[in-house]
Coordinates of C-alpha atoms in Angstrom, one line a residue:
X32 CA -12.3 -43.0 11.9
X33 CA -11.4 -41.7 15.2
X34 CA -8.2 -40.4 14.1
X35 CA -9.8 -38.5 11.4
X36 CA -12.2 -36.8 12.7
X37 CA -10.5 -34.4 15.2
X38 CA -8.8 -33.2 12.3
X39 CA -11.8 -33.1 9.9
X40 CA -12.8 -30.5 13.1
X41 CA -9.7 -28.4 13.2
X42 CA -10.2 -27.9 9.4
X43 CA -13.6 -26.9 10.0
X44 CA -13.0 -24.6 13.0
X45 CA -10.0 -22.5 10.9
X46 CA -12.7 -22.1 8.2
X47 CA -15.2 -20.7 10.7
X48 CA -12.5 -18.4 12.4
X49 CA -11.0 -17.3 8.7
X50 CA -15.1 -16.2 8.2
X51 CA -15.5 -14.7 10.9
X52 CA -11.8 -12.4 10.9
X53 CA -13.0 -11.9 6.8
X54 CA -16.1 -10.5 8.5
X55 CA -14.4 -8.4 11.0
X56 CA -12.6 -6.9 8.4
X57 CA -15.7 -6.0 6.4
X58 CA -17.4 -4.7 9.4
X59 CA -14.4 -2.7 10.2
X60 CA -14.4 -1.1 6.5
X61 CA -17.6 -0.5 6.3
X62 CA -17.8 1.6 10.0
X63 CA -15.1 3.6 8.3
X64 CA -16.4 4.7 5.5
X65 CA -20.2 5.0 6.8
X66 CA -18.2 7.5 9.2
X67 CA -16.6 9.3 5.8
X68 CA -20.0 9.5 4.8
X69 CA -21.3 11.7 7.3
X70 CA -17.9 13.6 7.4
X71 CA -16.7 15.3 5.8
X72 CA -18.5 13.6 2.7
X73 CA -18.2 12.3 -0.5
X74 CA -18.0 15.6 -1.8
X75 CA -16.0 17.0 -0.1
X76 CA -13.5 13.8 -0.4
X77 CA -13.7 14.4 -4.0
X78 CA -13.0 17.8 -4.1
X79 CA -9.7 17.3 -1.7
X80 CA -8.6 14.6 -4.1
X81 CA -9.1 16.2 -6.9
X82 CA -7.0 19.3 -5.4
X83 CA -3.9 19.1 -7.2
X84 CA -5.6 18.5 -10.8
X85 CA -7.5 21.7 -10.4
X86 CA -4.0 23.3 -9.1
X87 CA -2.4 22.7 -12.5
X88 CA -5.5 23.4 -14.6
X89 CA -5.4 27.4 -15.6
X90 CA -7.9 29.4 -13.4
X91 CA -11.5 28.4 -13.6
X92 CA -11.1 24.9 -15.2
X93 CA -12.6 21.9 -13.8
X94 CA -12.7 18.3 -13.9
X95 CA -15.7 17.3 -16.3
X96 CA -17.8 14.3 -16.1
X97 CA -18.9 12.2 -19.2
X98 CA -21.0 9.7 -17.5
X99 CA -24.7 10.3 -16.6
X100 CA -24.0 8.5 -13.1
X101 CA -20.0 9.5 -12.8
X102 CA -20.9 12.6 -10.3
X103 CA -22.8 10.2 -7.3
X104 CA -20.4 7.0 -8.2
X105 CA -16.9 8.4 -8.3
X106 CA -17.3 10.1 -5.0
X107 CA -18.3 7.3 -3.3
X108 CA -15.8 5.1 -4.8
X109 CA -13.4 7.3 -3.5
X110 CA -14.9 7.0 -0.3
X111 CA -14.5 3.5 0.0
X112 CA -11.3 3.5 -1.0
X113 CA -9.7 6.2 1.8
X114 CA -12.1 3.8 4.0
X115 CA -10.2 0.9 3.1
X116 CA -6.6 2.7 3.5
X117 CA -7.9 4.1 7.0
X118 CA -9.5 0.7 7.7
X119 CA -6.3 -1.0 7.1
X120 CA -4.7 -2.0 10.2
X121 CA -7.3 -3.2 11.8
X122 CA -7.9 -5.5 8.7
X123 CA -4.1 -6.7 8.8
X124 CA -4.7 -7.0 12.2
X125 CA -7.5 -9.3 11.5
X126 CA -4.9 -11.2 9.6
X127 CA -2.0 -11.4 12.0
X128 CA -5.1 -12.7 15.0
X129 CA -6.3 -15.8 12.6
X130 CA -2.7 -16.7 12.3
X131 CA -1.1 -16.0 15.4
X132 CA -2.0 -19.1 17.1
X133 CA -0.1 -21.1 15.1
X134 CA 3.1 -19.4 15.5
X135 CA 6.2 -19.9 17.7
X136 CA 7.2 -16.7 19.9
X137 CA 9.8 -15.8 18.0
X138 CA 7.7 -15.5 14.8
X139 CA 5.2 -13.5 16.5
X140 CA 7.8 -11.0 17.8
X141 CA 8.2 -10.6 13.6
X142 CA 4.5 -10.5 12.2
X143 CA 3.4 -7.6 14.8
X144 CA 5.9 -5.5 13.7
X145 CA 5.5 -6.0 9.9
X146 CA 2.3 -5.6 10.2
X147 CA 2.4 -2.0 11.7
X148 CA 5.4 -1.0 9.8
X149 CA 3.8 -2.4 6.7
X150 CA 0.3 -0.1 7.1
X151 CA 2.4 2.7 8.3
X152 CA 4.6 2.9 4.8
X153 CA 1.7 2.0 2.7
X154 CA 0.0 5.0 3.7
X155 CA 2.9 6.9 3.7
X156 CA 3.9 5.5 -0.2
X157 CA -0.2 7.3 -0.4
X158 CA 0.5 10.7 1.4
X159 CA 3.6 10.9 -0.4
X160 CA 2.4 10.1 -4.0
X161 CA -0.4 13.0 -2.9
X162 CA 1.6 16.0 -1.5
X163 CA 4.3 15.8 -3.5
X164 CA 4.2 13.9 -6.4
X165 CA 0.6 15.1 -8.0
X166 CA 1.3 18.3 -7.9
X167 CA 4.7 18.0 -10.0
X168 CA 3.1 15.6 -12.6
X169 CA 0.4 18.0 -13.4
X170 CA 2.2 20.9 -13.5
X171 CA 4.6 19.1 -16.0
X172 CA 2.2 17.9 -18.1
X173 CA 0.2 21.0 -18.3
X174 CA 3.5 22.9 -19.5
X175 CA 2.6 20.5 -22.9
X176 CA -0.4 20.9 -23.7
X177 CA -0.8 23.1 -27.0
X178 CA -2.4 26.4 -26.0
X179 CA -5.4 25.2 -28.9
X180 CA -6.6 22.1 -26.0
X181 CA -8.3 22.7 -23.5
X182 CA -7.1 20.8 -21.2
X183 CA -10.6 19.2 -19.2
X184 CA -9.6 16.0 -17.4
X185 CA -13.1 13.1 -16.8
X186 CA -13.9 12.5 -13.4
X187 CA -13.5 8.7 -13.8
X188 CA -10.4 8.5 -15.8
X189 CA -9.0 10.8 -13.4
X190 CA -9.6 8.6 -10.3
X191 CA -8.3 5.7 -12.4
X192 CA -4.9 7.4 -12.7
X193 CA -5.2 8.5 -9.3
X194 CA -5.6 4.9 -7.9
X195 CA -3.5 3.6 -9.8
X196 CA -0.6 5.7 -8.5
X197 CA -1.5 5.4 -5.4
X198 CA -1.0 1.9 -5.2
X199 CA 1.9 1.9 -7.0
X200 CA 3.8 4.3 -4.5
X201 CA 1.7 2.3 -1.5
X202 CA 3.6 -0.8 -3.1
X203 CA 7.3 0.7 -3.7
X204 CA 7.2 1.8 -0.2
X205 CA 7.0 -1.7 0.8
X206 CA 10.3 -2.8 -0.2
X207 CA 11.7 -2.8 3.6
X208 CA 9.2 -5.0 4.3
X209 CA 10.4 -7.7 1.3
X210 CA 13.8 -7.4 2.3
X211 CA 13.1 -8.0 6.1
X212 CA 11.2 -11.1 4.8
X213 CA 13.9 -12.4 2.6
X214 CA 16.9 -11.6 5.1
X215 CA 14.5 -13.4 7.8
X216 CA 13.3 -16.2 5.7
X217 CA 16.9 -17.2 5.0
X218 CA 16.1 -16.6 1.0
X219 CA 19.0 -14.3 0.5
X220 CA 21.4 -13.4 1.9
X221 CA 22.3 -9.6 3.4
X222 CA 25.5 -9.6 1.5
X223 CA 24.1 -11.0 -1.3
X224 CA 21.4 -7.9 -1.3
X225 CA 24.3 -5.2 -1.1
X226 CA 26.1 -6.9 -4.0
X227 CA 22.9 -6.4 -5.8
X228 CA 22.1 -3.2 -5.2
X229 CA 23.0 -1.5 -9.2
X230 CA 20.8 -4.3 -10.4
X231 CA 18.4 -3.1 -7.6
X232 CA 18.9 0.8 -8.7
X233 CA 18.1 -0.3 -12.5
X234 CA 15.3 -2.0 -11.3
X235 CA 13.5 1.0 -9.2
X236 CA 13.7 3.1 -12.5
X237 CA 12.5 0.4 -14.8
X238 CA 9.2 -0.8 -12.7
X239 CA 9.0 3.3 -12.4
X240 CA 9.2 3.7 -16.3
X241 CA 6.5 1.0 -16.3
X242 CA 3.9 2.2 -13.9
X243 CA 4.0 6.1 -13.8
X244 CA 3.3 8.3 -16.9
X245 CA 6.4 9.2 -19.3
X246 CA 7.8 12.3 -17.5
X247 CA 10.9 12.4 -15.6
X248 CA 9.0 13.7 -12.4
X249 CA 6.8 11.2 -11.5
X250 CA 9.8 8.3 -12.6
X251 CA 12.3 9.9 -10.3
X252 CA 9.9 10.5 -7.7
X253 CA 9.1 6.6 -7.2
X254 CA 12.8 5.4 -8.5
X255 CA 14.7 7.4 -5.4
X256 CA 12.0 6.4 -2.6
X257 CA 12.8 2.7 -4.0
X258 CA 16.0 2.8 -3.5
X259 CA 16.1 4.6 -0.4
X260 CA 13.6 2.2 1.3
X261 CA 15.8 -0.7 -0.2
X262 CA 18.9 0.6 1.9
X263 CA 17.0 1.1 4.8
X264 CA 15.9 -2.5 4.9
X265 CA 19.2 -3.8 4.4
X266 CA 19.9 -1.6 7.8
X267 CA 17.0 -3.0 9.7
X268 CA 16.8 -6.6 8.4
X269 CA 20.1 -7.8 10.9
X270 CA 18.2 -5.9 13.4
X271 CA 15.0 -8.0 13.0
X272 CA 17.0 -11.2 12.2
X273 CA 18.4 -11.0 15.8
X274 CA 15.4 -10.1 17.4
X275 CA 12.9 -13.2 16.3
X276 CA 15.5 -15.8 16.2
X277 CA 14.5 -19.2 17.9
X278 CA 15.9 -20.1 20.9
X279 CA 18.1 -23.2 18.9
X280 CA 19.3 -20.5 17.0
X281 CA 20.6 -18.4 19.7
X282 CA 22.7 -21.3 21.1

């Protein structure tokens, strides 16, 4: 009985410290986007979004709403997600503090810097779907539809295709981080990654085919940034590899 209950109370106490990082998180969220709120806005978060739709639309079109509630909801859906994207590295932070204690030195020298470099190139997958992939898609697809539609995107289908991009390209810039982890983890090898790199190549433009809409744009414009971010984690995984390696490993 003795025995088990100090570790009845470590159980306990990781369940209390998981609540209260889960909690930290939410609180740090939620102070985000309260701060959106007041500035710039909901609206005005809306209308910057919804920037390169109306760019591609001819002069004077806008985005129409269906739903009697669509024009308060949407915005501050959006809202919450930017909060969320902003909010993110002190949530993955939040993360990394509940299980930092239980890590050697040398595994801590390899979480901190995933977990910077993984926020960083999420947001960056974001910007980039945003400046420069948007504006392509919709000018491409506008150039097909017939002169007799008028083309009128909905406000809610058009944040769904917006979010859903969004975290596609937040996703496929994440591939550095997966090979780091791989290389690290012992899983496969660096030479085994190089000799799979056509499979890899096919790959990028099949998950691209999959998740983007069916113009060439938007499928080279996630393809390429895969396989770009694949070679550069095959040139920073040795790098990490030799920087969180174990003292036993060393020798």
């Amino acid at each position: 009985m003795s025995i088990e209950q100090p570790a009845e109370e470590t159980f306990i106490s990781h369940l209390v410290e998981l609540r209260d990082r889960l909690v930290k998180a939410a609180i740090g969220v939620l102070v985000v986007t309260a701060l959106l709120m007041f500035w710039p806005g909901p609206t005005a978060l809306y209308d910057f979004l919804a920037r390169p739709m109306i760019g591609a639309l001819p002069v004077g079109s806008k985005i129409i709403a269906t739903g009697v509630t669509a024009p308060f909801l949407v915005p501050m859906k959006v809202t919450l997600m930017l909060g969320l994207i902003l909010a993110l590295p002190w949530v993955l932070y939040q993360a990394w503090a509940f299980v930092a204690p239980g890590l050697y030195t040398h595994e801590k020298r390899l979480v901190a810097p995933l977990v910077i470099s993984s926020s960083l190139l999420f947001v960056a997958g974001v910007a980039f779907c945003y400046f420069f992939v948007f504006g392509r898609v919709f000018a491409f697809i506008a150039q097909f539809a017939p002169t007799s539609i008028s083309v009128t995107p909905d406000i809610e289908n058009y944040l769904d295709f917006v979010m859903s991009m969004c975290l596609a390209f937040g996703a496929a810039f994440e591939v550095p981080i997966v090979v780091v982890i791989l290389v690290r983890m012992g899983l496969v090898s660096l030479a085994k990654l190089r000799e799979w790199r056509p499979y890899v190549i096919v790959g990028a433009f099949v998950i691209a085919a999959i998740v983007t809409p069916p113009d060439v744009v938007s499928q080279f414009a996630l393809a390429v940034p895969m396989w770009m971010l694949f070679e550069l984690g095959l040139l920073v995984s040795p790098m990490f590899v030799k920087m969180t390696q174990a003292p036993e490993e060393q020798t």
